[in-house]
CSV table of C-alpha atoms in Angstrom, one decimal:
chain,number,residue,atom,x,y,z
A,844,UNK,CA,100.4,60.4,67.2
A,845,UNK,CA,102.6,58.3,66.3
A,846,UNK,CA,106.5,57.8,68.1
A,847,UNK,CA,109.8,56.6,67.1
A,848,UNK,CA,112.4,56.9,69.8
A,849,UNK,CA,114.9,55.3,72.6
A,850,UNK,CA,112.2,57.5,75.0
A,851,UNK,CA,109.5,59.5,74.8
A,852,UNK,CA,112.0,62.5,75.5
A,853,UNK,CA,114.0,62.0,72.5
A,854,UNK,CA,112.3,60.8,68.8
A,855,UNK,CA,110.6,61.6,66.5
A,856,UNK,CA,106.7,62.2,66.0
A,857,UNK,CA,104.3,61.7,63.3
A,858,UNK,CA,100.7,62.6,64.0
A,859,UNK,CA,97.8,60.9,61.9
A,860,UNK,CA,95.2,63.8,62.1
A,861,UNK,CA,91.4,64.1,60.4
A,862,UNK,CA,89.7,66.9,59.7
A,863,UNK,CA,86.2,67.4,60.6
A,864,UNK,CA,84.8,69.2,58.0
A,865,UNK,CA,86.1,67.2,55.0
A,866,UNK,CA,86.6,63.6,56.8
A,867,UNK,CA,89.9,62.8,55.4
A,868,UNK,CA,93.0,62.0,57.3
A,869,UNK,CA,96.1,64.1,56.7
A,870,UNK,CA,99.7,62.3,57.8
A,871,UNK,CA,101.9,65.5,60.0
A,872,UNK,CA,105.3,64.6,59.3
A,873,UNK,CA,107.7,67.2,60.3
A,874,UNK,CA,107.3,70.7,58.1
A,875,UNK,CA,105.7,67.4,54.7
A,876,UNK,CA,102.2,66.9,54.7
A,877,UNK,CA,100.6,64.2,53.2
A,878,UNK,CA,97.1,63.4,52.3
A,879,UNK,CA,96.2,59.7,53.5
A,880,UNK,CA,94.0,58.1,51.1
A,881,UNK,CA,93.3,54.6,50.3
A,882,UNK,CA,91.2,51.1,51.7
A,883,UNK,CA,94.0,49.8,53.6
A,884,UNK,CA,93.7,52.9,55.8
A,885,UNK,CA,96.3,52.3,59.1
A,886,UNK,CA,96.1,54.6,61.7
A,887,UNK,CA,98.8,54.7,63.9
A,888,UNK,CA,100.5,52.8,62.1
A,889,UNK,CA,103.8,53.4,60.0
A,890,UNK,CA,106.3,51.1,57.7
A,891,UNK,CA,109.4,53.1,58.1
A,892,UNK,CA,109.0,52.4,61.7
A,893,UNK,CA,111.5,50.7,63.4
A,894,UNK,CA,110.6,47.2,64.8
A,895,UNK,CA,114.3,45.9,66.3
A,896,UNK,CA,115.5,44.6,69.9
A,897,UNK,CA,115.3,47.9,71.1
A,898,UNK,CA,112.3,48.6,71.0
A,899,UNK,CA,111.3,45.8,72.4
A,900,UNK,CA,113.3,46.5,75.7
A,901,UNK,CA,112.3,48.9,78.8
A,902,UNK,CA,113.9,51.7,78.5
A,903,UNK,CA,116.0,52.8,80.6
A,904,UNK,CA,115.7,55.3,84.0
A,905,UNK,CA,116.6,56.5,86.5
A,906,UNK,CA,115.8,54.9,90.5
A,907,UNK,CA,111.5,56.4,91.9
A,908,UNK,CA,111.4,57.2,88.1
A,909,UNK,CA,108.9,55.4,85.9
A,910,UNK,CA,109.4,55.3,82.0
A,911,UNK,CA,107.5,54.6,78.7
A,912,UNK,CA,107.7,54.8,75.2
A,913,UNK,CA,104.5,55.5,75.1
A,914,UNK,CA,103.4,58.8,74.3
A,915,UNK,CA,99.9,60.6,74.1
A,916,UNK,CA,98.7,64.7,73.0
A,917,UNK,CA,95.7,66.8,72.9
A,918,UNK,CA,94.2,68.3,71.1
A,919,UNK,CA,91.6,71.8,71.6
A,920,UNK,CA,89.2,72.2,68.9
A,921,UNK,CA,88.5,76.0,68.1
A,922,UNK,CA,84.8,75.7,68.4
A,923,UNK,CA,83.0,79.0,67.2
A,924,UNK,CA,79.7,81.3,68.0
A,925,UNK,CA,78.1,79.7,65.5
A,926,UNK,CA,78.6,76.2,67.5
A,927,UNK,CA,79.2,77.4,71.3
A,928,UNK,CA,75.3,79.4,70.5
A,929,UNK,CA,73.5,75.3,69.2
A,930,UNK,CA,75.0,74.3,72.4
A,931,UNK,CA,73.6,76.7,75.1
A,932,UNK,CA,69.8,76.4,74.2
A,933,UNK,CA,69.2,74.1,77.4
A,934,UNK,CA,65.8,75.1,78.8
A,935,UNK,CA,66.6,76.1,82.3
A,936,UNK,CA,63.6,75.1,84.2
A,937,UNK,CA,61.6,78.0,86.5
A,938,UNK,CA,62.8,76.2,90.7
A,939,UNK,CA,66.3,76.0,89.2
A,940,UNK,CA,65.8,79.6,87.3
A,941,UNK,CA,65.1,81.0,90.5
A,942,UNK,CA,67.4,78.6,93.4
A,943,UNK,CA,70.1,80.3,90.6
A,944,UNK,CA,68.8,84.0,91.0
A,945,UNK,CA,68.1,83.3,94.6
A,946,UNK,CA,72.5,82.4,95.3
A,947,UNK,CA,73.3,85.2,93.4
A,948,UNK,CA,71.7,87.5,94.6
A,949,UNK,CA,73.0,86.3,98.5
A,950,UNK,CA,76.9,86.5,96.4
A,951,UNK,CA,76.4,90.5,95.0
A,952,UNK,CA,75.6,90.9,99.2
A,953,UNK,CA,78.3,89.3,99.9
A,954,UNK,CA,80.4,90.7,98.4
A,955,UNK,CA,78.9,93.8,98.8
A,956,UNK,CA,79.9,93.2,102.5
A,957,UNK,CA,83.3,92.3,102.2
A,958,UNK,CA,83.7,95.1,100.5
A,959,UNK,CA,82.2,97.5,102.7
A,960,UNK,CA,84.8,95.3,105.5
A,961,UNK,CA,87.9,95.1,103.3
A,962,UNK,CA,87.2,99.4,103.3
A,963,UNK,CA,86.9,99.6,106.9
A,964,UNK,CA,90.6,96.8,107.0
A,965,UNK,CA,91.7,99.9,104.7
A,966,UNK,CA,90.4,102.4,106.9
A,967,UNK,CA,92.2,101.6,110.2
A,968,UNK,CA,95.4,100.2,108.7
A,969,UNK,CA,95.7,104.3,107.1
A,970,UNK,CA,95.2,105.5,111.1
A,971,UNK,CA,97.3,102.6,112.3
A,972,UNK,CA,99.8,104.0,109.9
A,973,UNK,CA,99.9,107.5,110.7
A,974,UNK,CA,99.0,106.8,114.7
A,975,UNK,CA,102.8,105.1,114.3
A,976,UNK,CA,104.4,107.2,112.1
A,977,UNK,CA,103.4,110.1,114.3
A,978,UNK,CA,104.9,108.1,117.2
A,979,UNK,CA,108.1,107.1,116.1
A,980,UNK,CA,108.7,110.8,115.1
A,981,UNK,CA,108.9,110.7,118.9
A,982,UNK,CA,110.9,108.1,120.2
A,983,UNK,CA,114.8,110.1,118.8
A,984,UNK,CA,115.8,110.3,121.3
A,985,UNK,CA,117.3,114.2,122.0
A,986,UNK,CA,122.2,114.6,122.5
A,987,UNK,CA,121.8,115.6,126.0
A,988,UNK,CA,118.7,113.7,127.2
A,989,UNK,CA,119.4,109.6,128.2
A,990,UNK,CA,118.5,107.1,125.9
A,991,UNK,CA,117.9,103.1,125.2
A,992,UNK,CA,118.8,100.7,122.3
A,993,UNK,CA,115.5,98.5,120.9
A,994,UNK,CA,116.5,96.0,118.9
A,995,UNK,CA,113.4,97.0,115.5
A,996,UNK,CA,112.2,93.3,115.6
A,997,UNK,CA,110.2,94.0,119.0
A,998,UNK,CA,110.2,97.5,118.0
A,999,UNK,CA,107.6,95.8,115.4
A,1000,UNK,CA,105.6,94.4,116.7
A,1001,UNK,CA,104.8,96.8,119.8
A,1002,UNK,CA,103.6,98.5,116.9
A,1003,UNK,CA,102.2,96.4,115.1
A,1004,UNK,CA,99.8,95.1,117.8
A,1005,UNK,CA,98.9,91.3,116.3
A,1006,UNK,CA,101.1,89.9,118.6
A,1007,UNK,CA,101.7,89.4,121.9
A,1008,UNK,CA,105.3,91.6,122.3
A,1009,UNK,CA,108.0,89.5,124.6
A,1010,UNK,CA,110.0,91.6,127.5
A,1011,UNK,CA,113.0,92.8,125.3
A,1012,UNK,CA,115.9,91.1,125.9
A,1013,UNK,CA,118.8,92.7,124.2
A,1014,UNK,CA,121.2,89.8,125.3
A,1015,UNK,CA,122.1,88.8,121.9
A,1016,UNK,CA,122.9,92.5,120.5
A,1017,UNK,CA,124.9,93.0,123.5
A,1018,UNK,CA,129.4,92.2,123.1
A,1019,UNK,CA,131.2,90.6,126.4
A,1020,UNK,CA,131.4,94.2,128.1
A,1021,UNK,CA,127.3,94.5,128.5
A,1022,UNK,CA,127.5,97.2,125.3
A,1023,UNK,CA,125.5,98.0,122.1
A,1024,UNK,CA,127.8,96.1,119.7
A,1025,UNK,CA,128.8,98.1,116.6
A,1026,UNK,CA,128.2,96.0,113.8
A,1027,UNK,CA,123.9,95.0,115.4
A,1028,UNK,CA,123.1,99.0,115.5
A,1029,UNK,CA,120.8,98.8,112.2
A,1030,UNK,CA,118.6,95.9,113.8
A,1031,UNK,CA,118.4,98.8,116.7
A,1032,UNK,CA,116.5,101.7,116.8
A,1033,UNK,CA,118.0,104.5,119.8
A,1034,UNK,CA,114.5,105.9,121.8
A,1035,UNK,CA,114.1,108.7,124.8
A,1036,UNK,CA,113.5,107.1,128.2
């Protein structure tokens, strides 16, 4: 891969690529593809690349950055099925085969165990959901009955049971008259006493 330009972020790239079947080299320059022949095949050199003073100067870059005029390219080669099979013809010793089989069996047992634990967790979650739903339906206070306001955040933690709840503190939801602020009503749940 050949780069011409001020930095690796801009400029022009030319590639020399070898055909693995024929062994011939080709030059790729945008839409132009040219077969490279002759005894003086200079890979990685282009006669039209500039060799001016600007090419030898260090490129400018921001503070804390590393700049270089060099570029690289990673090329993947598609492997056909026949090549894969020929490379996979490896004889594994019997004791290694037994170790792999034993490890596979342990892994499969672990997978079954994890699936069962997940099922139990899901079932427990569903039961908890139903319990919370039932409790939530009992919470609303009737209009003629005494009531309290609970912060929804506190109520969610209490219903979750995974974290211990702190004592209820409604101070941040109250105005200077010690009444619930109208703009905080969406953060509260009205429940029966």
